[in-house]
mmCIF file of C-alpha atoms in Angstrom:
data_model
loop_
_atom_site.group_PDB
_atom_site.id
_atom_site.type_symbol
_atom_site.label_atom_id
_atom_site.label_comp_id
_atom_site.label_asym_id
_atom_site.label_seq_id
_atom_site.Cartn_x
_atom_site.Cartn_y
_atom_site.Cartn_z
ATOM 1 C CA MET A 1 -7.654 -40.399 20.886
ATOM 2 C CA SER A 2 -6.310 -36.874 20.384
ATOM 3 C CA ASP A 3 -2.659 -36.109 21.016
ATOM 4 C CA LYS A 4 -2.124 -34.245 24.300
ATOM 5 C CA ILE A 5 -0.121 -31.027 24.022
ATOM 6 C CA LEU A 6 1.257 -28.975 26.923
ATOM 7 C CA VAL A 7 1.606 -25.237 26.189
ATOM 8 C CA VAL A 8 3.493 -23.102 28.726
ATOM 9 C CA ASP A 9 3.816 -19.327 28.268
ATOM 10 C CA ASP A 10 3.377 -16.512 30.799
ATOM 11 C CA GLU A 11 1.996 -14.259 28.041
ATOM 12 C CA LYS A 12 -1.654 -15.294 28.248
ATOM 13 C CA GLU A 13 -2.554 -13.931 24.819
ATOM 14 C CA ILE A 14 0.174 -15.980 23.122
ATOM 15 C CA ALA A 15 -0.541 -19.152 25.105
ATOM 16 C CA ASP A 16 -4.264 -18.932 24.384
ATOM 17 C CA LEU A 17 -3.631 -18.179 20.704
ATOM 18 C CA VAL A 18 -1.361 -21.219 20.357
ATOM 19 C CA ALA A 19 -3.968 -23.341 22.132
ATOM 20 C CA PHE A 20 -6.705 -22.059 19.791
ATOM 21 C CA TYR A 21 -4.773 -23.056 16.656
ATOM 22 C CA LEU A 22 -3.800 -26.454 18.082
ATOM 23 C CA GLU A 23 -7.339 -27.198 19.249
ATOM 24 C CA SER A 24 -8.612 -26.277 15.797
ATOM 25 C CA GLU A 25 -6.493 -29.213 14.568
ATOM 26 C CA ASN A 26 -8.165 -31.485 17.151
ATOM 27 C CA PHE A 27 -5.293 -31.595 19.629
ATOM 28 C CA ASP A 28 -6.078 -31.917 23.337
ATOM 29 C CA VAL A 29 -4.325 -28.851 24.792
ATOM 30 C CA THR A 30 -3.421 -28.023 28.385
ATOM 31 C CA VAL A 31 -2.320 -24.407 28.946
ATOM 32 C CA CYS A 32 -0.144 -23.266 31.853
ATOM 33 C CA TYR A 33 1.214 -19.788 32.537
ATOM 34 C CA THR A 34 3.973 -20.787 35.004
ATOM 35 C CA SER A 35 6.536 -23.577 35.254
ATOM 36 C CA LYS A 36 5.170 -24.517 38.670
ATOM 37 C CA ASP A 37 1.709 -25.194 37.259
ATOM 38 C CA ALA A 38 3.257 -26.988 34.275
ATOM 39 C CA LEU A 39 5.277 -29.336 36.503
ATOM 40 C CA ALA A 40 2.124 -30.195 38.423
ATOM 41 C CA GLN A 41 0.404 -31.108 35.134
ATOM 42 C CA VAL A 42 3.391 -33.160 33.969
ATOM 43 C CA GLU A 43 3.202 -35.191 37.180
ATOM 44 C CA LYS A 44 -0.547 -35.804 36.749
ATOM 45 C CA GLU A 45 -0.751 -36.771 33.084
ATOM 46 C CA VAL A 46 1.420 -37.939 30.215
ATOM 47 C CA PHE A 47 1.693 -35.599 27.240
ATOM 48 C CA ASP A 48 2.678 -36.316 23.651
ATOM 49 C CA LEU A 49 4.485 -32.987 23.116
ATOM 50 C CA ALA A 50 5.301 -29.773 24.998
ATOM 51 C CA VAL A 51 5.625 -26.188 23.760
ATOM 52 C CA LEU A 52 7.641 -24.168 26.289
ATOM 53 C CA ASP A 53 8.465 -20.471 26.388
ATOM 54 C CA ILE A 54 12.063 -19.876 27.514
ATOM 55 C CA MET A 55 11.370 -16.629 29.412
ATOM 56 C CA LEU A 56 9.106 -17.802 32.245
ATOM 57 C CA PRO A 57 8.910 -16.276 35.755
ATOM 58 C CA GLY A 58 10.569 -18.353 38.467
ATOM 59 C CA MET A 59 11.812 -21.521 36.821
ATOM 60 C CA SER A 60 12.737 -20.790 33.195
ATOM 61 C CA GLY A 61 11.513 -22.795 30.260
ATOM 62 C CA LEU A 62 15.021 -24.235 29.904
ATOM 63 C CA GLU A 63 14.926 -25.587 33.456
ATOM 64 C CA LEU A 64 11.411 -26.873 32.872
ATOM 65 C CA CYS A 65 12.633 -28.729 29.788
ATOM 66 C CA LYS A 66 15.439 -30.229 31.867
ATOM 67 C CA GLU A 67 12.936 -31.439 34.475
ATOM 68 C CA ILE A 68 10.707 -32.996 31.802
ATOM 69 C CA ARG A 69 13.665 -34.793 30.275
ATOM 70 C CA LYS A 70 14.381 -36.591 33.564
ATOM 71 C CA ASN A 71 11.384 -38.841 32.950
ATOM 72 C CA TYR A 72 10.021 -38.266 29.447
ATOM 73 C CA THR A 73 11.314 -38.329 25.880
ATOM 74 C CA TYR A 74 8.333 -36.792 24.064
ATOM 75 C CA PRO A 75 9.171 -33.855 21.758
ATOM 76 C CA VAL A 76 9.746 -30.389 23.222
ATOM 77 C CA ILE A 77 9.547 -27.195 21.150
ATOM 78 C CA MET A 78 11.026 -24.060 22.730
ATOM 79 C CA LEU A 79 9.732 -20.526 22.115
ATOM 80 C CA THR A 80 12.133 -17.610 22.527
ATOM 81 C CA ALA A 81 11.613 -13.866 22.184
ATOM 82 C CA LYS A 82 15.290 -13.376 21.413
ATOM 83 C CA ASP A 83 16.912 -14.493 18.182
ATOM 84 C CA GLU A 84 20.073 -15.457 20.039
ATOM 85 C CA GLU A 85 21.938 -18.611 19.098
ATOM 86 C CA VAL A 86 23.043 -19.216 22.696
ATOM 87 C CA ASP A 87 19.432 -19.652 23.913
ATOM 88 C CA LYS A 88 18.677 -22.074 21.118
ATOM 89 C CA ILE A 89 21.847 -24.077 21.723
ATOM 90 C CA ARG A 90 21.163 -24.244 25.477
ATOM 91 C CA GLY A 91 17.656 -25.478 24.760
ATOM 92 C CA LEU A 92 18.907 -28.192 22.421
ATOM 93 C CA MET A 93 21.552 -29.245 24.925
ATOM 94 C CA LEU A 94 18.878 -29.637 27.607
ATOM 95 C CA GLY A 95 16.868 -31.932 25.353
ATOM 96 C CA ALA A 96 14.648 -29.700 23.217
ATOM 97 C CA ASP A 97 13.885 -30.970 19.731
ATOM 98 C CA ASP A 98 13.063 -27.704 17.981
ATOM 99 C CA TYR A 99 12.712 -23.971 18.612
ATOM 100 C CA MET A 100 10.847 -20.979 17.218
ATOM 101 C CA THR A 101 11.595 -17.280 17.633
ATOM 102 C CA LYS A 102 8.817 -14.842 18.551
ATOM 103 C CA PRO A 103 6.975 -13.405 16.798
ATOM 104 C CA PHE A 104 6.063 -16.561 14.904
ATOM 105 C CA ARG A 105 3.256 -17.633 12.624
ATOM 106 C CA PRO A 106 0.856 -19.917 14.518
ATOM 107 C CA LEU A 107 0.311 -22.101 11.460
ATOM 108 C CA GLU A 108 4.056 -22.709 11.211
ATOM 109 C CA LEU A 109 4.106 -23.791 14.848
ATOM 110 C CA VAL A 110 1.213 -26.164 14.186
ATOM 111 C CA ALA A 111 3.138 -27.618 11.236
ATOM 112 C CA ARG A 112 6.213 -28.175 13.402
ATOM 113 C CA VAL A 113 4.123 -29.796 16.131
ATOM 114 C CA LYS A 114 2.690 -32.217 13.574
ATOM 115 C CA ALA A 115 6.146 -32.979 12.160
ATOM 116 C CA GLN A 116 7.596 -33.699 15.608
ATOM 117 C CA LEU A 117 4.662 -35.939 16.528
ATOM 118 C CA ARG A 118 4.936 -37.901 13.282
ATOM 119 C CA ARG A 119 8.598 -38.585 13.906
ATOM 120 C CA TYR A 120 8.059 -39.456 17.575
ATOM 121 C CA LYS A 121 5.240 -41.882 16.797
ATOM 122 C CA ARG A 122 7.189 -43.447 13.952
ATOM 123 C CA TYR A 123 9.983 -44.463 16.311
ATOM 124 C CA ASN A 124 7.699 -45.490 19.165
ATOM 125 C CA ASN A 125 5.712 -47.703 16.822
ATOM 126 C CA GLN A 126 8.738 -49.569 15.510
ATOM 127 C CA SER A 127 7.838 -52.576 17.652
ATOM 128 C CA LYS A 128 4.618 -52.990 15.655
ATOM 129 C CA MET A 129 6.454 -53.222 12.346
ATOM 130 C CA ALA A 130 7.079 -56.607 10.752
ATOM 131 C CA GLU A 131 10.866 -56.532 10.816
ATOM 132 C CA ASP A 132 13.342 -59.334 11.089
ATOM 133 C CA VAL A 133 14.888 -59.363 14.578
ATOM 134 C CA ASP A 134 18.443 -59.353 13.284
ATOM 135 C CA SER A 135 17.884 -56.299 11.088
ATOM 136 C CA SER A 136 16.270 -54.408 13.974
ATOM 137 C CA LEU A 137 19.337 -54.737 16.211
ATOM 138 C CA LEU A 138 22.330 -52.463 15.627
ATOM 139 C CA ILE A 139 25.382 -53.489 17.652
ATOM 140 C CA HIS A 140 28.701 -51.707 17.961
ATOM 141 C CA GLY A 141 30.989 -52.637 20.842
ATOM 142 C CA GLY A 142 29.024 -52.028 24.034
ATOM 143 C CA LEU A 143 26.340 -50.095 22.138
ATOM 144 C CA VAL A 144 23.094 -51.908 21.283
ATOM 145 C CA ILE A 145 20.240 -50.170 19.451
ATOM 146 C CA ASN A 146 16.897 -51.931 19.083
ATOM 147 C CA VAL A 147 15.113 -50.184 16.217
ATOM 148 C CA LYS A 148 11.869 -52.120 16.822
ATOM 149 C CA THR A 149 11.473 -51.157 20.469
ATOM 150 C CA HIS A 150 13.268 -47.789 20.260
ATOM 151 C CA GLU A 151 15.643 -48.827 23.048
ATOM 152 C CA CYS A 152 19.347 -48.134 23.364
ATOM 153 C CA LEU A 153 21.823 -49.781 25.738
ATOM 154 C CA LEU A 154 25.416 -48.822 26.424
ATOM 155 C CA ASP A 155 27.461 -51.364 28.359
ATOM 156 C CA GLU A 156 24.151 -53.017 29.299
ATOM 157 C CA LYS A 157 22.809 -49.802 30.819
ATOM 158 C CA PRO A 158 19.863 -47.965 29.182
ATOM 159 C CA LEU A 159 20.523 -44.637 27.493
ATOM 160 C CA ASN A 160 17.665 -42.159 27.899
ATOM 161 C CA LEU A 161 17.681 -40.552 24.447
ATOM 162 C CA THR A 162 15.321 -38.062 22.854
ATOM 163 C CA PRO A 163 13.822 -39.087 19.480
ATOM 164 C CA THR A 164 16.311 -36.817 17.682
ATOM 165 C CA GLU A 165 19.317 -38.261 19.532
ATOM 166 C CA PHE A 166 18.087 -41.793 18.872
ATOM 167 C CA SER A 167 17.662 -40.979 15.177
ATOM 168 C CA ILE A 168 21.191 -39.600 14.836
ATOM 169 C CA LEU A 169 22.768 -42.576 16.595
ATOM 170 C CA LYS A 170 20.694 -45.043 14.590
ATOM 171 C CA ILE A 171 21.662 -43.451 11.264
ATOM 172 C CA LEU A 172 25.364 -43.405 12.164
ATOM 173 C CA CYS A 173 25.239 -47.076 13.205
ATOM 174 C CA GLN A 174 23.294 -48.088 10.098
ATOM 175 C CA ARG A 175 25.957 -46.391 7.991
ATOM 176 C CA LYS A 176 28.864 -47.561 10.131
ATOM 177 C CA GLY A 177 32.220 -46.890 8.496
ATOM 178 C CA GLU A 178 30.765 -44.095 6.320
ATOM 179 C CA VAL A 179 31.069 -40.364 6.909
ATOM 180 C CA VAL A 180 27.579 -38.870 7.251
ATOM 181 C CA SER A 181 27.360 -35.118 6.683
ATOM 182 C CA SER A 182 25.313 -32.774 8.864
ATOM 183 C CA GLU A 183 23.205 -32.025 5.805
ATOM 184 C CA ASP A 184 22.409 -35.725 5.269
ATOM 185 C CA LEU A 185 21.514 -36.143 8.940
ATOM 186 C CA PHE A 186 19.261 -33.082 8.860
ATOM 187 C CA HIS A 187 17.479 -34.207 5.684
ATOM 188 C CA GLU A 188 16.934 -37.751 6.943
ATOM 189 C CA ILE A 189 15.646 -36.729 10.375
ATOM 190 C CA TRP A 190 13.606 -33.608 9.632
ATOM 191 C CA GLN A 191 12.989 -34.094 5.903
ATOM 192 C CA ASP A 192 13.219 -30.344 5.635
ATOM 193 C CA GLU A 193 15.312 -27.781 3.784
ATOM 194 C CA TYR A 194 18.877 -27.547 5.086
ATOM 195 C CA TYR A 195 20.154 -24.062 5.865
ATOM 196 C CA SER A 196 23.296 -22.635 7.476
ATOM 197 C CA LYS A 197 22.036 -22.730 11.088
ATOM 198 C CA SER A 198 20.937 -26.358 10.694
ATOM 199 C CA ASN A 199 24.548 -27.382 11.180
ATOM 200 C CA ASN A 200 24.488 -25.918 14.707
ATOM 201 C CA THR A 201 21.382 -27.965 15.468
ATOM 202 C CA ILE A 202 23.123 -31.219 14.516
ATOM 203 C CA THR A 203 26.314 -30.195 16.340
ATOM 204 C CA VAL A 204 24.451 -29.608 19.594
ATOM 205 C CA HIS A 205 22.616 -32.936 19.393
ATOM 206 C CA ILE A 206 25.925 -34.727 18.721
ATOM 207 C CA ARG A 207 27.451 -32.973 21.737
ATOM 208 C CA HIS A 208 24.517 -34.032 23.888
ATOM 209 C CA LEU A 209 24.865 -37.628 22.677
ATOM 210 C CA ARG A 210 28.557 -37.654 23.553
ATOM 211 C CA GLU A 211 27.805 -36.383 27.051
ATOM 212 C CA LYS A 212 25.278 -39.154 27.649
ATOM 213 C CA MET A 213 27.665 -41.773 26.250
ATOM 214 C CA ASN A 214 30.725 -40.391 28.069
ATOM 215 C CA ASP A 215 32.379 -40.077 24.655
ATOM 216 C CA SER A 216 34.866 -37.359 23.730
ATOM 217 C CA VAL A 217 35.834 -35.369 20.669
ATOM 218 C CA GLU A 218 39.577 -35.863 21.215
ATOM 219 C CA HIS A 219 39.481 -39.623 21.840
ATOM 220 C CA PRO A 220 36.153 -40.865 20.492
ATOM 221 C CA LYS A 221 35.121 -44.422 21.233
ATOM 222 C CA TYR A 222 31.941 -44.126 19.205
ATOM 223 C CA ILE A 223 31.173 -40.877 17.354
ATOM 224 C CA LYS A 224 34.111 -39.480 15.409
ATOM 225 C CA THR A 225 34.110 -35.988 13.895
ATOM 226 C CA ILE A 226 35.551 -35.708 10.399
ATOM 227 C CA TRP A 227 36.236 -31.990 10.350
ATOM 228 C CA GLY A 228 34.617 -30.157 7.478
ATOM 229 C CA VAL A 229 32.825 -33.313 6.328
ATOM 230 C CA GLY A 230 30.588 -34.862 8.994
ATOM 231 C CA TYR A 231 30.451 -37.698 11.523
ATOM 232 C CA LYS A 232 31.086 -41.421 11.497
ATOM 233 C CA ILE A 233 31.181 -44.519 13.645
ATOM 234 C CA GLU A 234 34.181 -46.660 12.761
ATOM 235 C CA ASN A 235 33.793 -50.274 11.703
#
């Protein structure tokens, strides 16, 4: 069965172009030109990934991403016409997994879609892997991560994490007691070339994790920042 992709952009030419390239790679694409129509589609069917333009009439793409994240953890890629760091950071904080600045090369977008889907499926298919139960459970205080089922509990309450947030927390717990640099996290999660702005991407995801875990920078219970080096979870 083909992966289902939601594409939302009020610029019809861009939306249709993105759909054309994705469909040429055998994806099942649904195109919407407004957030209202997109929300209606999200309620009717489950997608595997969404591509959202930030500048949409009415409800913005950022708000649409926020609405999607209330019920779904599939990857979200944001499109922005402005190369402004604040838009990208806001998108990441609201749960987006990646972003691209217009104008972009359609083939690069297709490559990023494929990369996000590979990572998402890899974590969702952990339960099918032949792993020992003990090695699939990562426990730290009130935090329990089940690598096989891609579930995370904090004080016996489920944490609704995106694949990227889950990956970061899993890596830090697997390397508990070690300082893990932003570069190492980026390489392990995206398996891509690290560049200066990648650090902001990791920083925003860490901030989002702390918010969901009610953790703090000043008095961390779980994720500790080692300034100028990286992040760690204490033994």
